[in-house]
PDB file of C-alpha atoms in Angstrom:
ATOM      1  CA  ILE A  65      -0.753  -4.599 -54.156  1.00  0.00           C
ATOM      2  CA  ALA A  66      -2.343  -1.542 -54.135  1.00  0.00           C
ATOM      3  CA  TYR A  67      -4.122  -3.415 -57.550  1.00  0.00           C
ATOM      4  CA  GLU A  68      -5.067  -6.345 -55.342  1.00  0.00           C
ATOM      5  CA  ASN A  69      -6.096  -5.329 -52.145  1.00  0.00           C
ATOM      6  CA  ASP A  70      -7.921  -1.733 -53.763  1.00  0.00           C
ATOM      7  CA  TYR A  71      -5.368   0.820 -52.220  1.00  0.00           C
ATOM      8  CA  VAL A  72      -5.737   4.173 -53.557  1.00  0.00           C
ATOM      9  CA  LYS A  73      -2.684   6.602 -54.543  1.00  0.00           C
ATOM     10  CA  PRO A  74      -2.621   9.384 -51.812  1.00  0.00           C
ATOM     11  CA  GLU A  75      -2.077  13.196 -52.194  1.00  0.00           C
ATOM     12  CA  ILE A  76       0.839  14.490 -50.344  1.00  0.00           C
ATOM     13  CA  GLN A  77       0.501  18.317 -49.639  1.00  0.00           C
ATOM     14  CA  THR A  78       2.428  20.532 -48.160  1.00  0.00           C
ATOM     15  CA  GLY A  79      -0.454  22.186 -46.212  1.00  0.00           C
ATOM     16  CA  TYR A  80      -1.737  21.445 -42.929  1.00  0.00           C
ATOM     17  CA  ASP A  81      -4.855  19.717 -43.407  1.00  0.00           C
ATOM     18  CA  LEU A  82      -4.748  16.009 -43.306  1.00  0.00           C
ATOM     19  CA  GLU A  83      -8.034  13.979 -44.399  1.00  0.00           C
ATOM     20  CA  ILE A  84      -8.092  10.128 -45.116  1.00  0.00           C
ATOM     21  CA  VAL A  85     -11.715   9.030 -45.866  1.00  0.00           C
ATOM     22  CA  TRP A  86     -12.790   5.161 -45.938  1.00  0.00           C
ATOM     23  CA  TRP A  87      -9.713   3.706 -44.452  1.00  0.00           C
ATOM     24  CA  ARG A  88      -8.836   0.537 -43.490  1.00  0.00           C
ATOM     25  CA  HIS A  89      -5.984  -1.149 -41.630  1.00  0.00           C
ATOM     26  CA  PRO A  90      -4.306  -3.177 -44.053  1.00  0.00           C
ATOM     27  CA  VAL A  91      -3.220  -6.778 -42.153  1.00  0.00           C
ATOM     28  CA  ILE A  92      -6.505  -6.841 -40.431  1.00  0.00           C
ATOM     29  CA  GLU A  93      -8.934  -6.253 -43.000  1.00  0.00           C
ATOM     30  CA  LYS A  94      -7.204 -10.250 -44.135  1.00  0.00           C
ATOM     31  CA  ILE A  95      -8.482 -11.561 -41.065  1.00  0.00           C
ATOM     32  CA  GLU A  96     -11.519  -9.588 -40.607  1.00  0.00           C
ATOM     33  CA  LYS A  97     -14.069 -10.020 -43.747  1.00  0.00           C
ATOM     34  CA  ASN A  98     -16.272  -6.941 -42.169  1.00  0.00           C
ATOM     35  CA  PHE A  99     -13.973  -4.697 -41.524  1.00  0.00           C
ATOM     36  CA  ILE A 100     -15.564  -1.412 -41.086  1.00  0.00           C
ATOM     37  CA  SER A 101     -14.088   1.333 -42.645  1.00  0.00           C
ATOM     38  CA  ASN A 102     -13.802   5.237 -40.944  1.00  0.00           C
ATOM     39  CA  GLU A 103     -12.746   8.663 -41.536  1.00  0.00           C
ATOM     40  CA  LEU A 104     -10.348  11.124 -40.153  1.00  0.00           C
ATOM     41  CA  PHE A 105     -10.026  14.859 -40.656  1.00  0.00           C
ATOM     42  CA  PHE A 106      -7.601  17.376 -39.109  1.00  0.00           C
ATOM     43  CA  ASP A 107      -7.042  21.122 -40.167  1.00  0.00           C
ATOM     44  CA  LYS A 108      -5.435  23.977 -38.069  1.00  0.00           C
ATOM     45  CA  LYS A 109      -9.370  24.721 -36.293  1.00  0.00           C
ATOM     46  CA  LYS A 110      -9.689  20.989 -35.126  1.00  0.00           C
ATOM     47  CA  PHE A 111      -5.949  19.072 -34.306  1.00  0.00           C
ATOM     48  CA  VAL A 112      -6.485  17.504 -31.569  1.00  0.00           C
ATOM     49  CA  HIS A 113      -9.127  14.479 -30.936  1.00  0.00           C
ATOM     50  CA  ILE A 114     -10.147  13.003 -28.137  1.00  0.00           C
ATOM     51  CA  ILE A 115     -11.620   9.691 -28.590  1.00  0.00           C
ATOM     52  CA  THR A 116     -13.611   8.067 -25.697  1.00  0.00           C
ATOM     53  CA  TRP A 117     -14.187   4.522 -26.226  1.00  0.00           C
ATOM     54  CA  PRO A 118     -15.200   1.588 -24.414  1.00  0.00           C
ATOM     55  CA  ASN A 119     -13.030  -1.767 -23.880  1.00  0.00           C
ATOM     56  CA  MET A 120     -12.842  -4.309 -26.762  1.00  0.00           C
ATOM     57  CA  GLY A 121     -13.860  -0.821 -29.165  1.00  0.00           C
ATOM     58  CA  TRP A 122     -11.132  -1.767 -31.626  1.00  0.00           C
ATOM     59  CA  LYS A 123      -9.132   1.905 -29.863  1.00  0.00           C
ATOM     60  CA  SER A 124      -5.496   0.376 -30.734  1.00  0.00           C
ATOM     61  CA  THR A 125      -6.672  -0.663 -34.446  1.00  0.00           C
ATOM     62  CA  TYR A 126      -8.499   2.933 -34.967  1.00  0.00           C
ATOM     63  CA  LEU A 127      -4.792   4.730 -33.514  1.00  0.00           C
ATOM     64  CA  ARG A 128      -1.981   2.967 -35.160  1.00  0.00           C
ATOM     65  CA  GLN A 129      -3.804   2.210 -38.664  1.00  0.00           C
ATOM     66  CA  ASN A 130      -3.666   6.295 -38.895  1.00  0.00           C
ATOM     67  CA  ALA A 131      -0.385   6.675 -38.539  1.00  0.00           C
ATOM     68  CA  LEU A 132       0.703   3.607 -40.431  1.00  0.00           C
ATOM     69  CA  ILE A 133      -1.113   4.640 -43.408  1.00  0.00           C
ATOM     70  CA  ILE A 134       0.599   7.810 -42.714  1.00  0.00           C
ATOM     71  CA  LEU A 135       4.004   6.031 -42.977  1.00  0.00           C
ATOM     72  CA  MET A 136       2.915   3.896 -45.909  1.00  0.00           C
ATOM     73  CA  ALA A 137       2.327   7.443 -48.081  1.00  0.00           C
ATOM     74  CA  HIS A 138       5.568   9.031 -47.474  1.00  0.00           C
ATOM     75  CA  LEU A 139       7.373   5.666 -48.215  1.00  0.00           C
ATOM     76  CA  GLY A 140       5.768   5.958 -51.663  1.00  0.00           C
ATOM     77  CA  SER A 141       3.047   3.566 -50.842  1.00  0.00           C
ATOM     78  CA  TYR A 142      -0.838   3.631 -51.972  1.00  0.00           C
ATOM     79  CA  VAL A 143      -3.037   3.024 -49.165  1.00  0.00           C
ATOM     80  CA  PRO A 144      -5.802   1.857 -48.245  1.00  0.00           C
ATOM     81  CA  ALA A 145      -8.463   3.991 -48.065  1.00  0.00           C
ATOM     82  CA  LYS A 146     -11.078   5.501 -50.641  1.00  0.00           C
ATOM     83  CA  GLN A 147      -9.330   9.116 -50.373  1.00  0.00           C
ATOM     84  CA  ALA A 148      -5.968  10.352 -48.688  1.00  0.00           C
ATOM     85  CA  ARG A 149      -4.821  13.934 -48.720  1.00  0.00           C
ATOM     86  CA  ILE A 150      -1.785  13.471 -46.424  1.00  0.00           C
ATOM     87  CA  PRO A 151       0.119  16.338 -45.574  1.00  0.00           C
ATOM     88  CA  LEU A 152       4.014  16.133 -45.424  1.00  0.00           C
ATOM     89  CA  THR A 153       4.798  14.851 -41.616  1.00  0.00           C
ATOM     90  CA  ASP A 154       7.790  15.198 -40.034  1.00  0.00           C
ATOM     91  CA  LYS A 155       8.284  12.509 -37.263  1.00  0.00           C
ATOM     92  CA  ILE A 156       5.509  10.199 -35.933  1.00  0.00           C
ATOM     93  CA  PHE A 157       5.480   9.204 -32.401  1.00  0.00           C
ATOM     94  CA  SER A 158       3.084   6.508 -30.319  1.00  0.00           C
ATOM     95  CA  ARG A 159       2.290   5.981 -26.587  1.00  0.00           C
ATOM     96  CA  VAL A 160       0.595   2.621 -26.515  1.00  0.00           C
ATOM     97  CA  GLY A 161       0.878  -0.394 -24.601  1.00  0.00           C
ATOM     98  CA  ALA A 162       2.188  -0.861 -21.505  1.00  0.00           C
ATOM     99  CA  SER A 163       5.966  -1.993 -20.405  1.00  0.00           C
ATOM    100  CA  ASP A 164       8.760  -1.846 -17.955  1.00  0.00           C
ATOM    101  CA  ASN A 165      12.078  -1.829 -18.481  1.00  0.00           C
ATOM    102  CA  LEU A 166      13.401  -3.666 -15.128  1.00  0.00           C
ATOM    103  CA  PHE A 167      17.287  -3.300 -16.239  1.00  0.00           C
ATOM    104  CA  VAL A 168      17.126   0.290 -15.089  1.00  0.00           C
ATOM    105  CA  TRP A 169      14.703  -0.318 -12.771  1.00  0.00           C
ATOM    106  CA  SER A 170      12.259   1.143 -14.678  1.00  0.00           C
ATOM    107  CA  SER A 171       8.538   0.568 -13.632  1.00  0.00           C
ATOM    108  CA  THR A 172       5.800   0.629 -16.393  1.00  0.00           C
ATOM    109  CA  PHE A 173       4.485   4.097 -15.537  1.00  0.00           C
ATOM    110  CA  MET A 174       8.171   5.251 -15.655  1.00  0.00           C
ATOM    111  CA  VAL A 175       8.448   3.720 -19.385  1.00  0.00           C
ATOM    112  CA  GLU A 176       5.527   6.075 -20.023  1.00  0.00           C
ATOM    113  CA  MET A 177       6.506   8.993 -18.786  1.00  0.00           C
ATOM    114  CA  GLN A 178      10.001   8.824 -20.533  1.00  0.00           C
ATOM    115  CA  GLU A 179       7.825   8.314 -23.328  1.00  0.00           C
ATOM    116  CA  VAL A 180       5.672  10.885 -23.487  1.00  0.00           C
ATOM    117  CA  ALA A 181       8.651  13.131 -22.061  1.00  0.00           C
ATOM    118  CA  ASN A 182       9.970  12.146 -25.680  1.00  0.00           C
ATOM    119  CA  ILE A 183       6.992  13.449 -27.708  1.00  0.00           C
ATOM    120  CA  LEU A 184       6.860  16.376 -25.793  1.00  0.00           C
ATOM    121  CA  HIS A 185      10.515  17.758 -26.279  1.00  0.00           C
ATOM    122  CA  ASN A 186      10.933  16.380 -29.528  1.00  0.00           C
ATOM    123  CA  SER A 187       7.173  16.811 -31.511  1.00  0.00           C
ATOM    124  CA  THR A 188       6.316  19.500 -33.364  1.00  0.00           C
ATOM    125  CA  SER A 189       3.321  20.834 -35.187  1.00  0.00           C
ATOM    126  CA  GLU A 190       4.308  18.971 -38.184  1.00  0.00           C
ATOM    127  CA  SER A 191       3.901  15.506 -36.408  1.00  0.00           C
ATOM    128  CA  PHE A 192       1.171  13.555 -35.878  1.00  0.00           C
ATOM    129  CA  VAL A 193       0.498  11.511 -32.688  1.00  0.00           C
ATOM    130  CA  ILE A 194      -0.912   8.896 -30.748  1.00  0.00           C
ATOM    131  CA  ILE A 195      -1.498   8.798 -27.080  1.00  0.00           C
ATOM    132  CA  ASP A 196      -3.430   5.443 -25.607  1.00  0.00           C
ATOM    133  CA  GLU A 197      -4.657   5.854 -22.265  1.00  0.00           C
ATOM    134  CA  VAL A 198      -2.082   7.993 -20.772  1.00  0.00           C
ATOM    135  CA  GLY A 199      -1.365   7.971 -16.852  1.00  0.00           C
ATOM    136  CA  ARG A 200      -2.695   4.468 -15.944  1.00  0.00           C
ATOM    137  CA  GLY A 201      -0.201   3.874 -13.702  1.00  0.00           C
ATOM    138  CA  THR A 202      -0.328   5.700 -10.767  1.00  0.00           C
ATOM    139  CA  SER A 203      -3.629   6.953  -8.614  1.00  0.00           C
ATOM    140  CA  THR A 204      -6.888   7.569 -10.581  1.00  0.00           C
ATOM    141  CA  TYR A 205      -6.450  11.992 -10.078  1.00  0.00           C
ATOM    142  CA  ASP A 206      -2.637  11.867  -9.927  1.00  0.00           C
ATOM    143  CA  GLY A 207      -2.849  10.046 -13.674  1.00  0.00           C
ATOM    144  CA  MET A 208      -6.139  12.724 -14.626  1.00  0.00           C
ATOM    145  CA  SER A 209      -4.472  15.169 -13.739  1.00  0.00           C
ATOM    146  CA  LEU A 210      -1.048  14.728 -15.730  1.00  0.00           C
ATOM    147  CA  ALA A 211      -3.156  13.487 -18.475  1.00  0.00           C
ATOM    148  CA  TRP A 212      -4.856  16.899 -18.278  1.00  0.00           C
ATOM    149  CA  ALA A 213      -1.202  18.440 -18.575  1.00  0.00           C
ATOM    150  CA  ILE A 214      -0.543  16.105 -21.054  1.00  0.00           C
ATOM    151  CA  LEU A 215      -3.008  17.482 -23.329  1.00  0.00           C
ATOM    152  CA  LYS A 216      -2.881  21.183 -22.443  1.00  0.00           C
ATOM    153  CA  GLU A 217       1.080  20.882 -23.546  1.00  0.00           C
ATOM    154  CA  ASN A 218       0.277  19.551 -26.865  1.00  0.00           C
ATOM    155  CA  HIS A 219      -2.943  22.297 -27.944  1.00  0.00           C
ATOM    156  CA  ASP A 220      -1.271  24.988 -26.756  1.00  0.00           C
ATOM    157  CA  THR A 221       2.292  25.328 -27.369  1.00  0.00           C
ATOM    158  CA  ILE A 222       3.243  21.854 -29.905  1.00  0.00           C
ATOM    159  CA  LYS A 223      -0.074  21.930 -32.285  1.00  0.00           C
ATOM    160  CA  ALA A 224       1.148  18.703 -33.347  1.00  0.00           C
ATOM    161  CA  LYS A 225      -1.799  16.649 -35.259  1.00  0.00           C
ATOM    162  CA  THR A 226      -2.899  14.652 -32.122  1.00  0.00           C
ATOM    163  CA  LEU A 227      -5.213  11.391 -31.583  1.00  0.00           C
ATOM    164  CA  PHE A 228      -5.607  11.186 -27.787  1.00  0.00           C
ATOM    165  CA  ALA A 229      -7.735   8.046 -26.481  1.00  0.00           C
ATOM    166  CA  THR A 230      -8.719   7.813 -22.654  1.00  0.00           C
ATOM    167  CA  HIS A 231     -10.922   6.327 -20.111  1.00  0.00           C
ATOM    168  CA  TYR A 232     -11.344   9.699 -18.255  1.00  0.00           C
ATOM    169  CA  HIS A 233     -14.207  11.059 -19.267  1.00  0.00           C
ATOM    170  CA  GLU A 234     -13.700  14.048 -16.896  1.00  0.00           C
ATOM    171  CA  LEU A 235     -11.275  15.426 -19.539  1.00  0.00           C
ATOM    172  CA  VAL A 236     -14.050  15.710 -22.276  1.00  0.00           C
ATOM    173  CA  ASP A 237     -15.759  18.429 -19.875  1.00  0.00           C
ATOM    174  CA  GLU A 238     -12.642  20.240 -19.236  1.00  0.00           C
ATOM    175  CA  SER A 239     -11.316  19.895 -22.948  1.00  0.00           C
ATOM    176  CA  LYS A 240     -14.407  22.854 -23.561  1.00  0.00           C
ATOM    177  CA  LYS A 241     -11.661  25.288 -22.876  1.00  0.00           C
ATOM    178  CA  LEU A 242      -9.159  24.795 -25.365  1.00  0.00           C
ATOM    179  CA  SER A 243     -10.547  25.987 -29.034  1.00  0.00           C
ATOM    180  CA  TRP A 244      -8.912  23.131 -31.283  1.00  0.00           C
ATOM    181  CA  VAL A 245     -10.168  20.038 -30.157  1.00  0.00           C
ATOM    182  CA  SER A 246     -12.847  17.457 -30.974  1.00  0.00           C
ATOM    183  CA  ASN A 247     -14.548  15.038 -29.146  1.00  0.00           C
ATOM    184  CA  PHE A 248     -15.302  11.580 -30.791  1.00  0.00           C
ATOM    185  CA  SER A 249     -16.082   7.837 -29.502  1.00  0.00           C
ATOM    186  CA  VAL A 250     -17.421   4.568 -30.874  1.00  0.00           C
ATOM    187  CA  ALA A 251     -20.915   4.028 -31.190  1.00  0.00           C
ATOM    188  CA  VAL A 252     -22.249   0.605 -28.819  1.00  0.00           C
ATOM    189  CA  SER A 253     -25.379  -0.758 -29.492  1.00  0.00           C
ATOM    190  CA  GLU A 254     -26.962  -2.500 -25.837  1.00  0.00           C
ATOM    191  CA  ASN A 255     -29.811  -3.791 -23.995  1.00  0.00           C
ATOM    192  CA  GLU A 256     -30.320  -5.757 -20.856  1.00  0.00           C
ATOM    193  CA  GLU A 257     -29.110  -8.509 -21.986  1.00  0.00           C
ATOM    194  CA  ASN A 258     -26.477  -7.632 -25.247  1.00  0.00           C
ATOM    195  CA  ILE A 259     -23.659  -5.661 -25.585  1.00  0.00           C
ATOM    196  CA  VAL A 260     -22.619  -4.915 -29.498  1.00  0.00           C
ATOM    197  CA  PHE A 261     -19.216  -2.456 -30.156  1.00  0.00           C
ATOM    198  CA  LEU A 262     -19.761  -1.220 -33.754  1.00  0.00           C
ATOM    199  CA  ARG A 263     -16.732   0.114 -34.374  1.00  0.00           C
ATOM    200  CA  LYS A 264     -17.865   3.057 -36.092  1.00  0.00           C
ATOM    201  CA  ILE A 265     -16.438   6.480 -34.921  1.00  0.00           C
ATOM    202  CA  ILE A 266     -18.960   9.290 -34.349  1.00  0.00           C
ATOM    203  CA  PRO A 267     -18.926  12.891 -33.080  1.00  0.00           C
ATOM    204  CA  GLY A 268     -19.309  13.564 -29.421  1.00  0.00           C
ATOM    205  CA  SER A 269     -18.398  11.525 -26.280  1.00  0.00           C
ATOM    206  CA  ILE A 270     -18.815   8.730 -23.641  1.00  0.00           C
ATOM    207  CA  LYS A 271     -19.392   8.335 -20.206  1.00  0.00           C
ATOM    208  CA  LYS A 272     -18.808   4.605 -19.758  1.00  0.00           C
ATOM    209  CA  SER A 273     -16.043   2.301 -20.554  1.00  0.00           C
ATOM    210  CA  TYR A 274     -17.828  -0.866 -20.081  1.00  0.00           C
ATOM    211  CA  GLY A 275     -15.172  -2.504 -18.069  1.00  0.00           C
ATOM    212  CA  ILE A 276     -17.327  -4.534 -15.841  1.00  0.00           C
ATOM    213  CA  GLU A 277     -19.198  -5.877 -19.465  1.00  0.00           C
ATOM    214  CA  VAL A 278     -15.853  -7.357 -20.494  1.00  0.00           C
ATOM    215  CA  ALA A 279     -15.080  -8.938 -17.259  1.00  0.00           C
ATOM    216  CA  LYS A 280     -18.236 -10.271 -17.837  1.00  0.00           C
ATOM    217  CA  LEU A 281     -17.080 -11.534 -21.643  1.00  0.00           C
ATOM    218  CA  ALA A 282     -13.981 -13.247 -20.452  1.00  0.00           C
ATOM    219  CA  TRP A 283     -15.870 -15.647 -18.007  1.00  0.00           C
ATOM    220  CA  LEU A 284     -15.169 -13.682 -14.851  1.00  0.00           C
ATOM    221  CA  PRO A 285     -17.123 -15.482 -11.973  1.00  0.00           C
ATOM    222  CA  PRO A 286     -20.803 -14.316 -11.585  1.00  0.00           C
ATOM    223  CA  SER A 287     -20.024 -13.584  -7.791  1.00  0.00           C
ATOM    224  CA  VAL A 288     -17.367 -10.913  -8.888  1.00  0.00           C
ATOM    225  CA  ILE A 289     -18.989  -9.407 -11.777  1.00  0.00           C
ATOM    226  CA  ASN A 290     -22.470  -8.720  -9.024  1.00  0.00           C
ATOM    227  CA  GLU A 291     -20.094  -7.145  -6.248  1.00  0.00           C
ATOM    228  CA  ALA A 292     -17.976  -5.222  -9.055  1.00  0.00           C
ATOM    229  CA  ASN A 293     -21.299  -3.682  -9.929  1.00  0.00           C
ATOM    230  CA  ASN A 294     -22.502  -3.055  -6.499  1.00  0.00           C
ATOM    231  CA  PHE A 295     -19.411  -1.507  -5.631  1.00  0.00           C
ATOM    232  CA  LEU A 296     -19.456   0.454  -8.811  1.00  0.00           C
ATOM    233  CA  ALA A 297     -23.297   1.694  -8.023  1.00  0.00           C
ATOM    234  CA  ASN A 298     -22.197   2.991  -4.622  1.00  0.00           C
ATOM    235  CA  PHE A 299     -19.515   4.731  -5.904  1.00  0.00           C
ATOM    236  CA  GLU A 300     -21.152   6.497  -8.242  1.00  0.00           C
ATOM    237  CA  ASN A 301     -23.921   7.814  -5.793  1.00  0.00           C
ATOM    238  CA  THR A 302     -21.143   9.081  -3.593  1.00  0.00           C
ATOM    239  CA  HIS A 303     -18.708  10.800  -6.219  1.00  0.00           C
TER     240      HIS A 303
END
């Protein structure tokens, strides 16, 4: 499999730094012939990455393929990348997706908070964590406040290598208070008629989530799209 799919032998090391160059998702690249490769680098000075994404920007792919490559390396497998230096990792944690547990009366938000609690109680500086859109299941300000507190707890106390994806763009400004955070986003090309998600990770943040554009791609009625755009414009002008 490694030979047929151009995998590389990862370097397993006992230090802190992690570097994966030109990696791919081993499953999706079988379906998507023009898979866009990216890179990931962590060290003790930059071990939390806040990633602001447009919707439809391959966020889940990016988060999961990093965790998957780390897991493959620890299994003794070659990995889909050009080069990989992987530190010994004690645990991999994932807070991705939405699900409830009606049997024990847990809402989707409660399940989300339980998963985050598990991460905060059990992760260490040797762990790898992916967190996707934490705080969505409650009011905007509640969710944003929780997302900030979770981010800060990991940064100040736990120090796990973390990919923290969010649509709360306000966290980008607040993160300037934190020494070991880097901000990244996905490149987008747009004009008055079209939008193209380039699936390439670049330094810096974005201030737009493109939710209404994605709703348009999903064929919501034009009257709904127009009303949403009008409401958004009024809301942004008053806040």
